[in-house]
Structure formats: C-alpha cells, structure tokens
Tab-separated table of C-alpha atoms and ligand atoms in Angstrom:
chain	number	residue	atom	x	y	z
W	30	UNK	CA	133.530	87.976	163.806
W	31	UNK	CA	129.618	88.552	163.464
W	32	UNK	CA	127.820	88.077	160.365
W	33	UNK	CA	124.830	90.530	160.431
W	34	UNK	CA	122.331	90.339	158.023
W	35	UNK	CA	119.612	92.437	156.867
W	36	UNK	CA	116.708	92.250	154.560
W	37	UNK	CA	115.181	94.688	152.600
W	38	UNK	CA	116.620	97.063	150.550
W	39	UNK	CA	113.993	100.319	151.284
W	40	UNK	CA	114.316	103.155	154.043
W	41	UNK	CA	114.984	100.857	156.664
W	42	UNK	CA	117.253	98.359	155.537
W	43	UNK	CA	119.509	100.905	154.085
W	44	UNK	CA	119.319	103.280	157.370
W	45	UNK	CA	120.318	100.101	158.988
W	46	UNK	CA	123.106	98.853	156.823
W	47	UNK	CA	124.950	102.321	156.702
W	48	UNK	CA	124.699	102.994	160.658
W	49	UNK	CA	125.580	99.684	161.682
W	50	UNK	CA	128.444	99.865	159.471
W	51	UNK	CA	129.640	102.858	160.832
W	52	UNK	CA	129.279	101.802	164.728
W	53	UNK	CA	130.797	98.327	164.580
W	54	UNK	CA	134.695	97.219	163.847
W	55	UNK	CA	135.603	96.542	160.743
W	56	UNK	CA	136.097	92.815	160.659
W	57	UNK	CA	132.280	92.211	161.062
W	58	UNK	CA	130.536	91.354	158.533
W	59	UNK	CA	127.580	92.895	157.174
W	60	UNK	CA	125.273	92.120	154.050
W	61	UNK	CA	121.881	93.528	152.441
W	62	UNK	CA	119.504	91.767	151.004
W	63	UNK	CA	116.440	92.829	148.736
W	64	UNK	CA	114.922	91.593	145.751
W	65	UNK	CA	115.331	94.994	143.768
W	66	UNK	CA	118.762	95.839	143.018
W	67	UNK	CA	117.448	99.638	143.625
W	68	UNK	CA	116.698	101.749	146.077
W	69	UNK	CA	113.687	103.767	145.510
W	70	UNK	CA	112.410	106.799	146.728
W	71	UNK	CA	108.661	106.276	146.995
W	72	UNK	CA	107.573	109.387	148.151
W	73	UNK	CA	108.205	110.915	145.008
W	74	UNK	CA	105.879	108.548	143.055
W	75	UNK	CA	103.190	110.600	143.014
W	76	UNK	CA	105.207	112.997	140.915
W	77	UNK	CA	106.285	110.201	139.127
W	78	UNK	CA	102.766	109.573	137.845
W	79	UNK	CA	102.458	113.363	136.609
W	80	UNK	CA	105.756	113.295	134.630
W	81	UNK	CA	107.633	115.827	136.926
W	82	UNK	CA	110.458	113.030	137.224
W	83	UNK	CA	112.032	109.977	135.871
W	84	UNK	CA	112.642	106.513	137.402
W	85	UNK	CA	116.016	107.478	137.712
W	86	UNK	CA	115.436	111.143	139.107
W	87	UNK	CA	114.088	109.005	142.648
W	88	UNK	CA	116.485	105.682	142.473
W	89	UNK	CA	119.658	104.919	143.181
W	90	UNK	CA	121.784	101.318	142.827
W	91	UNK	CA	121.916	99.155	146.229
W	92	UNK	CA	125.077	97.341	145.187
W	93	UNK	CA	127.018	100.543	144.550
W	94	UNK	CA	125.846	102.655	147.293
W	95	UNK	CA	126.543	99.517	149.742
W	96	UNK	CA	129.571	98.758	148.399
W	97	UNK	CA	131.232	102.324	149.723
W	98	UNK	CA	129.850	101.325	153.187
W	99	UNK	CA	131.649	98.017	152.658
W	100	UNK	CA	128.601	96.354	152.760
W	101	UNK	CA	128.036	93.224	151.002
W	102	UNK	CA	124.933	93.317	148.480
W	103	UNK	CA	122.691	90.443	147.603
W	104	UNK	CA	120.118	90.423	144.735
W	105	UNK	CA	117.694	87.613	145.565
W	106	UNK	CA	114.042	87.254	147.457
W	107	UNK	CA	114.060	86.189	151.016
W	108	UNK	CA	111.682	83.340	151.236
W	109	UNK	CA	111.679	82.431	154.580
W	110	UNK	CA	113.015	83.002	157.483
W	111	UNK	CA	114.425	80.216	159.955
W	112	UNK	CA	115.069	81.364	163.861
W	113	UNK	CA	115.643	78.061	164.843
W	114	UNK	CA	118.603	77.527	162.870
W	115	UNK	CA	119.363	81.000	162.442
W	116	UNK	CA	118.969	80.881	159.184
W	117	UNK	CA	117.646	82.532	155.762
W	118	UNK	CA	116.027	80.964	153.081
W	119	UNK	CA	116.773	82.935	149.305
W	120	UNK	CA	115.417	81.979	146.342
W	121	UNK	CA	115.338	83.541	142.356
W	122	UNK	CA	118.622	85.500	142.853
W	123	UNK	CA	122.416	85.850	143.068
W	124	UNK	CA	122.397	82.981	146.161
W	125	UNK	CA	119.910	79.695	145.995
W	126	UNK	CA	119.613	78.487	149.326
W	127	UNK	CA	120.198	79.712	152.936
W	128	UNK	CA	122.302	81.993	154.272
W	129	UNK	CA	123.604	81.961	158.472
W	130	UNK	CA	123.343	85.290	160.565
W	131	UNK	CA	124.352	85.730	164.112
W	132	UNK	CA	121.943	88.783	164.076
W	133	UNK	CA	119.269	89.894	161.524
W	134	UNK	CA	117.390	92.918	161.024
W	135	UNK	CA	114.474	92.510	159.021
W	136	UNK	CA	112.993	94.970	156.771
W	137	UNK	CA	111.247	93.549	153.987
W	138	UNK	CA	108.529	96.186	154.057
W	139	UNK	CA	104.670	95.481	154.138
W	140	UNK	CA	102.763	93.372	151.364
W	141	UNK	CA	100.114	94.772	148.991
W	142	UNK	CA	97.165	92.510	150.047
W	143	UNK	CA	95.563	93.480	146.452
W	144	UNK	CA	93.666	90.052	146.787
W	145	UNK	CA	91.188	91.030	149.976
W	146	UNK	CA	89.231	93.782	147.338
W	147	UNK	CA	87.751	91.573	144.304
W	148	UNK	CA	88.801	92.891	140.675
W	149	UNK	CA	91.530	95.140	142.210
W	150	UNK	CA	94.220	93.847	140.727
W	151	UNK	CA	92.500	93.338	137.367
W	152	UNK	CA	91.213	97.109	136.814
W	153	UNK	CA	92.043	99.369	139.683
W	154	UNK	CA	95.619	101.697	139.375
W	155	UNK	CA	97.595	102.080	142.591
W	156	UNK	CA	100.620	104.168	142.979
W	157	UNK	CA	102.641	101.649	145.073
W	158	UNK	CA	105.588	101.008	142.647
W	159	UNK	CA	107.396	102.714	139.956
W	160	UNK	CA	105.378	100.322	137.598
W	161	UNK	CA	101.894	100.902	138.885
W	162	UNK	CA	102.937	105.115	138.580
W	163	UNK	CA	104.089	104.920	135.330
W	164	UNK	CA	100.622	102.448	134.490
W	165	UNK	CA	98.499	105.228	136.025
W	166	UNK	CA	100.127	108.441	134.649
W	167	UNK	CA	99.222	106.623	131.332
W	168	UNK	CA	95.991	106.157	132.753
W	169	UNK	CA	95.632	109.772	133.347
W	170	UNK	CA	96.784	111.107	130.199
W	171	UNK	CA	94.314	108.528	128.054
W	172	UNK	CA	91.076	109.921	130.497
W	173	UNK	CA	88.343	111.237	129.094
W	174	UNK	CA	85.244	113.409	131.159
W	175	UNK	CA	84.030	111.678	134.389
W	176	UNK	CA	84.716	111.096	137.876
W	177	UNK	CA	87.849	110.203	138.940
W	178	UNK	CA	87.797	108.469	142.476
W	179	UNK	CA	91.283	108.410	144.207
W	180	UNK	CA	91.263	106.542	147.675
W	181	UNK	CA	92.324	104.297	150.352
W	182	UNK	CA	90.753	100.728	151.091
W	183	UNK	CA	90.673	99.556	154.838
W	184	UNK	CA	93.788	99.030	156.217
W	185	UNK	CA	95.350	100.831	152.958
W	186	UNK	CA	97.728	102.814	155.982
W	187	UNK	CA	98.764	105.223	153.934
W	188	UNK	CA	97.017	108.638	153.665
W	189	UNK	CA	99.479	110.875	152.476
W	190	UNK	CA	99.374	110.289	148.279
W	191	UNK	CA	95.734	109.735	148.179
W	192	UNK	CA	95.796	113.446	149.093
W	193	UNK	CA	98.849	114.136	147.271
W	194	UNK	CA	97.240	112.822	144.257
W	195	UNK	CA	93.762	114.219	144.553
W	196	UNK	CA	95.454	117.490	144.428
W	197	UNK	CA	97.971	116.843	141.787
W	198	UNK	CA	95.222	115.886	139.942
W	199	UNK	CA	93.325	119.370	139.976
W	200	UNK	CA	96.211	120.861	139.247
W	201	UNK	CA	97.227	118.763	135.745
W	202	UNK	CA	93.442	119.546	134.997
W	203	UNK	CA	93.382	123.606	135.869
W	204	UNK	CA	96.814	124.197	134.103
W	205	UNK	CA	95.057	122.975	130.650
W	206	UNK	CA	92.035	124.671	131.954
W	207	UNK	CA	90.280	121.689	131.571
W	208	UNK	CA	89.375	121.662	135.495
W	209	UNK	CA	85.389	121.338	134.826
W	210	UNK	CA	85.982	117.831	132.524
W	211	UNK	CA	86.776	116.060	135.614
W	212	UNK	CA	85.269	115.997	139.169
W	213	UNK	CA	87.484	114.517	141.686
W	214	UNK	CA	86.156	112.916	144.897
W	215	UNK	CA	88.581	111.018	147.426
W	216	UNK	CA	87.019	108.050	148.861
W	217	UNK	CA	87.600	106.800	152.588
W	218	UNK	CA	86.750	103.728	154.713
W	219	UNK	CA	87.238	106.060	157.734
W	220	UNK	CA	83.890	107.106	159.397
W	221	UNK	CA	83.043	110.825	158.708
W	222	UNK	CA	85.333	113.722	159.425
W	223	UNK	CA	88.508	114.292	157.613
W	224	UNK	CA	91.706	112.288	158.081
W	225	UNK	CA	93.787	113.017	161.216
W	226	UNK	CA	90.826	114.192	163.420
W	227	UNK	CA	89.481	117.349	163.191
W	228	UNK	CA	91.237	120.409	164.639
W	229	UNK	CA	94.174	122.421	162.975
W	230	UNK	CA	94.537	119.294	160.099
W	231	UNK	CA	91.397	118.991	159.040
W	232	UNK	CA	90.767	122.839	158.518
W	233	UNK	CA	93.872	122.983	156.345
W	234	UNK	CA	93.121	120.292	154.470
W	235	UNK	CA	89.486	121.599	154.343
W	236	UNK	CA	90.480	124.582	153.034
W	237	UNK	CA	92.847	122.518	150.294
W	238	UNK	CA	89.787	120.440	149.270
W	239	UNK	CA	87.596	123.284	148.634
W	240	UNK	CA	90.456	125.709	147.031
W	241	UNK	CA	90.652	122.509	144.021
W	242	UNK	CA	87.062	121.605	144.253
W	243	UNK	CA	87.398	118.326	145.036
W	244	UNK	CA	84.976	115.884	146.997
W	245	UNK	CA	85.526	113.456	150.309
W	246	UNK	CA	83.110	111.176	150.848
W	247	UNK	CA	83.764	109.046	153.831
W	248	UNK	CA	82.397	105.623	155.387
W	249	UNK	CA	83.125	104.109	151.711
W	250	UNK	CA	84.739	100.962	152.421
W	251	UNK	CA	85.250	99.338	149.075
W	252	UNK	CA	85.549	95.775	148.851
W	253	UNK	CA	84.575	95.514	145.155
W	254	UNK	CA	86.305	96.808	141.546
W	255	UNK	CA	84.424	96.682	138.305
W	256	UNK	CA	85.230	97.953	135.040
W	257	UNK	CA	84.057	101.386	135.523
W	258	UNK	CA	82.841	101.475	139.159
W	259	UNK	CA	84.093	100.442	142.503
W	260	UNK	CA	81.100	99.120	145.304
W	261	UNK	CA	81.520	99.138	148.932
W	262	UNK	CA	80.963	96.395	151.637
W	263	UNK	CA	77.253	97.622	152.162
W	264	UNK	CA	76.218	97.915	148.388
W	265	UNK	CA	77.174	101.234	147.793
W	266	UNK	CA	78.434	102.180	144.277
W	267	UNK	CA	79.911	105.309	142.433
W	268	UNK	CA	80.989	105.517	138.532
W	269	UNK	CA	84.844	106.183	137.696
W	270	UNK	CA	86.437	107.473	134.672
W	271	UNK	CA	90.112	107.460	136.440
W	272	UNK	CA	90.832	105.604	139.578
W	273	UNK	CA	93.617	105.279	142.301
W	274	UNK	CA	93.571	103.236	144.915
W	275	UNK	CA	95.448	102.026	147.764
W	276	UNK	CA	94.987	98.361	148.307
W	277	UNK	CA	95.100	96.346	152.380
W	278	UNK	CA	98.697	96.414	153.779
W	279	UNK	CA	99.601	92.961	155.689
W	280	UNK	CA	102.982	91.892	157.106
W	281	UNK	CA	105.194	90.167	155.048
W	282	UNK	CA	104.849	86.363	153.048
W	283	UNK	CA	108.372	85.615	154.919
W	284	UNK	CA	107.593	85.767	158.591
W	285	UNK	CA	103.678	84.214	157.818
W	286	UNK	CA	103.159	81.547	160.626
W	287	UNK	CA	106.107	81.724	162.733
W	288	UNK	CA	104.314	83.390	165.758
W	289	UNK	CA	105.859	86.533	166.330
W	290	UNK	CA	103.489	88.317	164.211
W	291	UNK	CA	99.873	89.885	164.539
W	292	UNK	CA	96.797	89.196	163.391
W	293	UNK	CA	97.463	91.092	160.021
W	294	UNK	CA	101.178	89.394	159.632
W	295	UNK	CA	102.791	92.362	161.221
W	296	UNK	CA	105.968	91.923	163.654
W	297	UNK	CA	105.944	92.138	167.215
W	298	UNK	CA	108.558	94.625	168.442
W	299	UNK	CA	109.469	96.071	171.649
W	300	UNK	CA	110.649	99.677	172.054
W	301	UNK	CA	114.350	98.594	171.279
W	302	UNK	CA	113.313	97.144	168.197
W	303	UNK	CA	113.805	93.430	168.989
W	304	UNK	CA	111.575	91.021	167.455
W	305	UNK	CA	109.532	89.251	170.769
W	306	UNK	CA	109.696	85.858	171.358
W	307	UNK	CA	112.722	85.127	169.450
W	308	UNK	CA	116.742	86.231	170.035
W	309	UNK	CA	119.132	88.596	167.432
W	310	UNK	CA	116.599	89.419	165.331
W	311	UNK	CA	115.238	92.920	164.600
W	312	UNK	CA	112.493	94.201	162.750
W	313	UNK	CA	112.121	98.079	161.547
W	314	UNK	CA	109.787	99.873	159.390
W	315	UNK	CA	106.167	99.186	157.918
W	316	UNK	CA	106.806	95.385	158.341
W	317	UNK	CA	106.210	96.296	161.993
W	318	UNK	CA	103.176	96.255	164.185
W	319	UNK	CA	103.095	99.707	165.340
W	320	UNK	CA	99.373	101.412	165.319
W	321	UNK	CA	98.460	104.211	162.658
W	322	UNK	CA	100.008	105.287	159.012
W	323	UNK	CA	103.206	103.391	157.692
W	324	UNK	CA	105.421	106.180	157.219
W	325	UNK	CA	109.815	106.179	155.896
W	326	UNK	CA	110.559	108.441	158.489
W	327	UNK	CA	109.167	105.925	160.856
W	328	UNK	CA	111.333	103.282	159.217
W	329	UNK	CA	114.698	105.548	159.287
W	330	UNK	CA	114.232	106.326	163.287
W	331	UNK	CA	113.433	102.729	163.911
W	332	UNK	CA	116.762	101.292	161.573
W	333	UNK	CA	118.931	103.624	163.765
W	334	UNK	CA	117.501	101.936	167.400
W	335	UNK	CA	118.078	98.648	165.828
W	336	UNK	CA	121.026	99.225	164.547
W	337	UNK	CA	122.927	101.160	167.693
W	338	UNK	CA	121.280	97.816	169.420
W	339	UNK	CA	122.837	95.416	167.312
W	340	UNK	CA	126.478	97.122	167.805
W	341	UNK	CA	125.628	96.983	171.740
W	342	UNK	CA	124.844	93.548	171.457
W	343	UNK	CA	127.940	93.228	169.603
W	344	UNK	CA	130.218	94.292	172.347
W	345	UNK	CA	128.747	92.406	174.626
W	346	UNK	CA	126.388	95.512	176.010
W	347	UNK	CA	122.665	95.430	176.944
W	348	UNK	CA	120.386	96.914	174.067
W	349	UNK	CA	119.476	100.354	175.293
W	350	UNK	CA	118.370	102.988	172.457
W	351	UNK	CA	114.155	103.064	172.268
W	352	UNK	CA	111.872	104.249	169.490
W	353	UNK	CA	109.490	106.800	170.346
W	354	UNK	CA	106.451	106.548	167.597
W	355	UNK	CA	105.381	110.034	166.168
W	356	UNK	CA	104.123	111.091	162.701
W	357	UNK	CA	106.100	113.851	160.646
W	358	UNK	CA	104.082	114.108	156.993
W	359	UNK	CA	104.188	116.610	154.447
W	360	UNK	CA	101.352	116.839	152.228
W	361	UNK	CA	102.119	118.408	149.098
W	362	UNK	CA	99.493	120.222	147.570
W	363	UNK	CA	102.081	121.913	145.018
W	364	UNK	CA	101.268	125.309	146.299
W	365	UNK	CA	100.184	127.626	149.304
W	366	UNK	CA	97.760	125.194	150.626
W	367	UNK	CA	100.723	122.399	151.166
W	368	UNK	CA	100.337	121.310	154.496
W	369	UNK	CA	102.844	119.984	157.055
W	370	UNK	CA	101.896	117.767	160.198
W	371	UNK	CA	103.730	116.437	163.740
W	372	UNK	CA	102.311	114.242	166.282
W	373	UNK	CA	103.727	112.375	169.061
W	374	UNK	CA	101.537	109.006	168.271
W	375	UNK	CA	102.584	107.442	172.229
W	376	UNK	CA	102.491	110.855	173.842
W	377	UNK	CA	99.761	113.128	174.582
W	378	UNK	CA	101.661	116.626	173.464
W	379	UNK	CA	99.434	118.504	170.979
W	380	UNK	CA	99.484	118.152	166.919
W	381	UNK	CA	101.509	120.855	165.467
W	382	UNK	CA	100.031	122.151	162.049
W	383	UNK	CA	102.142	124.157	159.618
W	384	UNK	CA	100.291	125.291	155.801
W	385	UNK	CA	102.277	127.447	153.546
W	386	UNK	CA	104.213	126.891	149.674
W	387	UNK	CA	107.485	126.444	152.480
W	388	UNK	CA	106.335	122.694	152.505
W	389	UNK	CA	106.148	121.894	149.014
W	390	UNK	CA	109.824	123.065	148.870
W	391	UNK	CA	110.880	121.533	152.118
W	392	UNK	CA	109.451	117.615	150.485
W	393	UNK	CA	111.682	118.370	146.956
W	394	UNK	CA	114.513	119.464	149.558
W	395	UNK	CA	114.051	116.563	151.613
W	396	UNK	CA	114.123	114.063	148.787
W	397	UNK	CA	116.947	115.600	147.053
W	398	UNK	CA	118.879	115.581	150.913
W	399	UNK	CA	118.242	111.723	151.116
W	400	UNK	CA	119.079	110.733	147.649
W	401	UNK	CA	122.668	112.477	148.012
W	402	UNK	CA	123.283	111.560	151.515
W	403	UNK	CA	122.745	107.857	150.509
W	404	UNK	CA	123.463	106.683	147.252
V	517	FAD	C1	103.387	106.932	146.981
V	517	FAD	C2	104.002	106.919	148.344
V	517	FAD	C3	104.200	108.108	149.022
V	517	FAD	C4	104.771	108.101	150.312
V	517	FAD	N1	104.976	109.292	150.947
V	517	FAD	C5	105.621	109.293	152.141
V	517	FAD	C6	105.966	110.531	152.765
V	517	FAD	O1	105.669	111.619	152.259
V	517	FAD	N2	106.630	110.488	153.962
V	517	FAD	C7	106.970	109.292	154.554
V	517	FAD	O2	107.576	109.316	155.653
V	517	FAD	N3	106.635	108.108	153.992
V	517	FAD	C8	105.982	108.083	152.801
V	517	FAD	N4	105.671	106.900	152.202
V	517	FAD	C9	105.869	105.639	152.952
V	517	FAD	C10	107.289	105.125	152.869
V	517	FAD	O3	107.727	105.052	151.548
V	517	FAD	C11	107.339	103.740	153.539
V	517	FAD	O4	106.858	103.856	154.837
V	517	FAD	C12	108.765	103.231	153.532
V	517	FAD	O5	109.167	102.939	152.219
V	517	FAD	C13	108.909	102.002	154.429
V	517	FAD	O6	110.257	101.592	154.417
V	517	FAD	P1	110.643	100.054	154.639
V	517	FAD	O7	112.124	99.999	154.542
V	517	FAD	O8	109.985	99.549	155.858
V	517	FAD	O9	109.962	99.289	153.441
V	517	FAD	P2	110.174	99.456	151.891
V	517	FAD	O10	110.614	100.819	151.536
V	517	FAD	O11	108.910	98.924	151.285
V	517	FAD	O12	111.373	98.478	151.548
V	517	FAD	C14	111.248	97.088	151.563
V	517	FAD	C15	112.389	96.515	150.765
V	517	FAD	O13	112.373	95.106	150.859
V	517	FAD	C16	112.434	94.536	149.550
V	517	FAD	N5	111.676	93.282	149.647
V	517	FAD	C17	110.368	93.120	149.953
V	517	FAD	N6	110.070	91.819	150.013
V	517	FAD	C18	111.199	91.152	149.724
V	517	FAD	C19	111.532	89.779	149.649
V	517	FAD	N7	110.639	88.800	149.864
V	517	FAD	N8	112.799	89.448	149.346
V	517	FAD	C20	113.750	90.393	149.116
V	517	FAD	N9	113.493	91.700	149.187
V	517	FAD	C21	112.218	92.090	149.483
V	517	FAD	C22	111.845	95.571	148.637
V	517	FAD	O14	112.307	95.416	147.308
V	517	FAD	C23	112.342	96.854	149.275
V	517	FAD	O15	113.657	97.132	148.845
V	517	FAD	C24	105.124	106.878	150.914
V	517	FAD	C25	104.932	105.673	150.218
V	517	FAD	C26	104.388	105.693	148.954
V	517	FAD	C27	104.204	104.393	148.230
C-alpha cells in the first residue's frame, strides 16, 4: 500500500487529490492537507469586495468534498518538509508532529511577501484573501473624493484583479453616478506599454481603460506605503484616497533552504512535474518556478501531470504525462469590453484575443462549473 500525501488545499491540491484518487486502486492511501478547512474560489474575490457574493457563494468544505473521494482530510499547517526521512512536519492542527509519505505532491501555494514594501501591511488593502476583500469592500464603501490607486508591486504576478478591480471600481462609481468623485489610475512596476505586450491585448484593454476613464501609469515600482500615499523606489509619490495593492509573491516558508528552490523560494520542476534534485515528490501550481503570471488554471493542468505521474509511479511505470505552460485569463470588465486572452507561454503560436459581454458570462459560468464539479 502507498501512502500519498498532498499539501495544500487550493486548485492544485484538490485537482490532485480527486484525480489521483480516481487513477489508483483503492487500498492506497491518500490524504490532504491545508491549513484552511475550505476551499476557496479566489477568482471571485474581486466580486467579493463589491458585495455581488458571499463567503459562502465561492467556498466549499475540504473535509466533506474529500471525504466522497475517500480522501483523508487534515486540518493543520505544514511546517516543514523533510526529504530525507520522507517526512512532514505539522504543527497548530488536527495532527502535532510528522506525518510519513511514500510520495508527496506539494501545493501549498505562493506566500504574500507583504514585508519587502515598508507600511504595506500596516495601511495598504490587498484582495488576496476572503479577509483582506471583505477589509477593502469596507474600505470602498467608507471612501470619500480622491484618487484611488489600484496596482501591482514587483513580482506581485498577478495581473488579472488589478484590472478586474480598476474596472469594477468605475462601475460601483457610474451606477450611483458618482463617477467624477473618484479618479482611478492603476499603477505598474512594468516599464511602459500596457500589460501583455502590445498588439490585440493591449488595444482591448486600451479601449476598456478609456471607455471607464481610468489612468495607467507605468514604471511605478512602489517600495513604500504611507498613510495616504504610496512612493516608489526612485522617490516618486502619488496621493490615495482608496488603495489596492498586490504585494511580492515568494515560494513557500516550508520548502525555504532545502535547495530545490529558486532564488525567490520557488520550486524547481521538470515538465513531469517532479520536484529536481529530490525523489517522490511533486510540486504543482504557483508554489512553482515557472516564468510569468501565477494563474489556477495553471495549477489544475499541472495537478493532473502530477497526479497521472504519481499513479505511473505507482505501478511501477516511468512518469510520462508533461505540462505544457500557456496562459488562459478572462478579464472581466462586467460588460462589452470584458476581454478574454490565450497564449502558449513555451511556444511561439500567436496570442489569441477575444472582447465581447460573452466573457463576463463565460468567468460566472466557469466558477459556478468548478464549484459543482468539486465540492
Ligand atoms: C483575486 C484573485 C483573482 C484571480 N483570478 C484568477 C483568474 O481569473 N484565473 C486564474 O486562472 N487564476 C486566477 N487567480 C489565481 C489563482 O487563484 C491561483 O493561481 C491559484 O489559487 C493557485 O492554486 P494553488 O493550489 O497553487 O494555490 P492556492 O490556491 O493558494 O492554495 C494553497 C493552499 O495551501 C494552503 N496552505 C498554504 N500554506 C500552508 C501551510 N503552511 N500549511 C497548510 N496549508 C497551507 C492554503 O490554505 C490553500 O488551501 C486569482 C487569484 C486571486 C487572488
């Protein structure tokens, strides 16, 4: 019998618990482990924030949903992990102390380096968690006239819900018709030019920026968050009534130092999913050291390699399945100028650009598709 365990109860861990389970015989034993006893749908937190759902609308319980996979479920924080001894250290949760694998897919997500800008932590809003949503759709309905600057800080690998948020924004404001009380401008490390290049993107999302009004100023690498205005690296400053940011990503606290990680504490994987240097472990989704945005979708493809890998190892097979690394994102603009985007991110085949209200519709299908297929 194998015991197969796997850490992290978000896109990938769960992708990887419910294919594994299906793939390998039943007297193997598999268990999840996360420090969240829910499974949450963070795409939807931007909506969150704008009270078009509830915590529970975009959640589901691990235990439950695992336990009709007949997959065991484990409420504690992985501290460390131990290769040598193939071994896991938990802490502050159901089990005190380590737990053996024979294999071990790791999925623990990325960290929120919030400590790399100064005063983030203390005054900026992020929209990372159901908490920090919640904290800044308060945020948004206590604002008064101003700016408010929504953005990404370097290495903050997420562009999707800074946009997502600039233009939910606009809208909250125009539907009170209050649109001319705020301006909005979406702050960038990247040097000039819109995200994603120019070409078919950046003309759609062009055309989205202008259609709400709302600014992009680029090369603003902030490194600095007072009360009331955030400064960049070189000195720069702007004023905010309202602000959203997205902090530095880094690799998880649980693999820090054990040398099969990066510079920035992200995993070293081959195309099969297998972490280098080290044997039976995997690693899927934004813990990984795979170039550009941290994406779910990402995360999902990735669990199923792993996983089909792990049930070849199993049987005594060769790992064979490979990840190929390409960018799907819908960005929802809650309207006609929603925009949808595919790119083959190892490949040289041309970005396909889609912009239409079909996308807006597609992301609430999508999320309600997921939610029932997996909970
Ligand atoms: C606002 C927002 C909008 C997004 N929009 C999109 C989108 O439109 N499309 C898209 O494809 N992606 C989107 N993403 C990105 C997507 O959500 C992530 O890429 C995805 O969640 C990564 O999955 P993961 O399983 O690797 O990590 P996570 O989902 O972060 O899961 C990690 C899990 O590990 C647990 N964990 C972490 N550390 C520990 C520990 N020490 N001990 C125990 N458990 C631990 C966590 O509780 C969590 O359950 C969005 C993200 C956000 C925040």
């Amino acid at each position: 019998m194998a015991n197969i365990l796997i850490l992290g109860g978000g896109f990938g861990g769960v992708v990887a618990a419910e294919s594994l389970a299906r793939q390998i015989p039943k007297e193997h034993q598999i268990t999840l482990v996360s420090r969240s006893p829910k499974f949450i749908f963070y795409p939807e937190l931007v909506r969150l924030a704008f009270g078009k759902c509830e915590p529970d609308d975009i959640s589901f319980d691990l235990r439950e949903a695992m336990l009709d996979r007949r997959v065991r479920f484990i409420h504690a924080e992985v501290a460390r992990i131990k290769p040598e001894s193939r071994r896991v250290m938990l802490a502050h949760g159901e089990v005190d102390g380590e737990l053996p694998y024979d294999y071990l897919i790791f999925a623990l997500g990325r960290r929120l380096a919030t400590e790399r800008i100064t005063g983030f932590f203390e005054h900026s809003n992020h929209l990372l968690t159901v908490e920090g949503a919640l904290k800044f759709g308060e945020a948004l309905r206590d604002c008064g006239e101003g700016r408010a600057v929504i953005g990404r800080c370097l290495d903050g690998r997420l562009p999707g819900p800074v946009y997502e948020t600039a233009f939910a924004l606009a809208r909250f404001f125009e539907e009170r018709s209050e649109r001319e009380r705020v301006r909005i401008t979406i702050v960038s490390p990247d040097p000039p030019g819109l995200q994603f290049g120019d070409g078919d993107v950046a003309r759609a999302l062009r055309t989205a920026l202008d259609e709400h009004q709302i600014e992009y100023l680029p090369d603003f690498p902030i490194n600095t968050v007072k009360p009331g205005a955030v400064v960049t690296s070189n000195g720069h400053a702007i004023n905010y009534g309202l602000l959203m940011l997205l902090p530095p990503f880094r690799g998880p606290a649980a693999v820090t130092g054990l040398g099969f990680t990066d510079s920035e504490g992200y995993i070293n994987v081959d195309r099969a999913m297998r972490v280098q240097g080290v044997e039976r472990i995997y690693a899927v989704g934004d813990c990984v050291n795979f170039s550009g945005p941290k994406m779910g979708h990402m995360a999902v493809h990735q669990a199923e390699v792993a996983a089909a890998n792990v049930a070849l190892e199993i049987a005594g097979l060769q790992p064979l399945p490979t990840y190929n690394h390409e960018i799907m994102l819908i960005i929802d603009e809650g309207g006609q100028e929603s925009i949808y985007l595919h790119k083959g991110l190892w490949d040289n085949e041309p970005m396909i650009v889609r912009q239409g209200r079909f996308w807006t519709w597609a992301k609430r299908v999508q999320e309600k598709y997921w939610l029932a297929r997996h909970s």
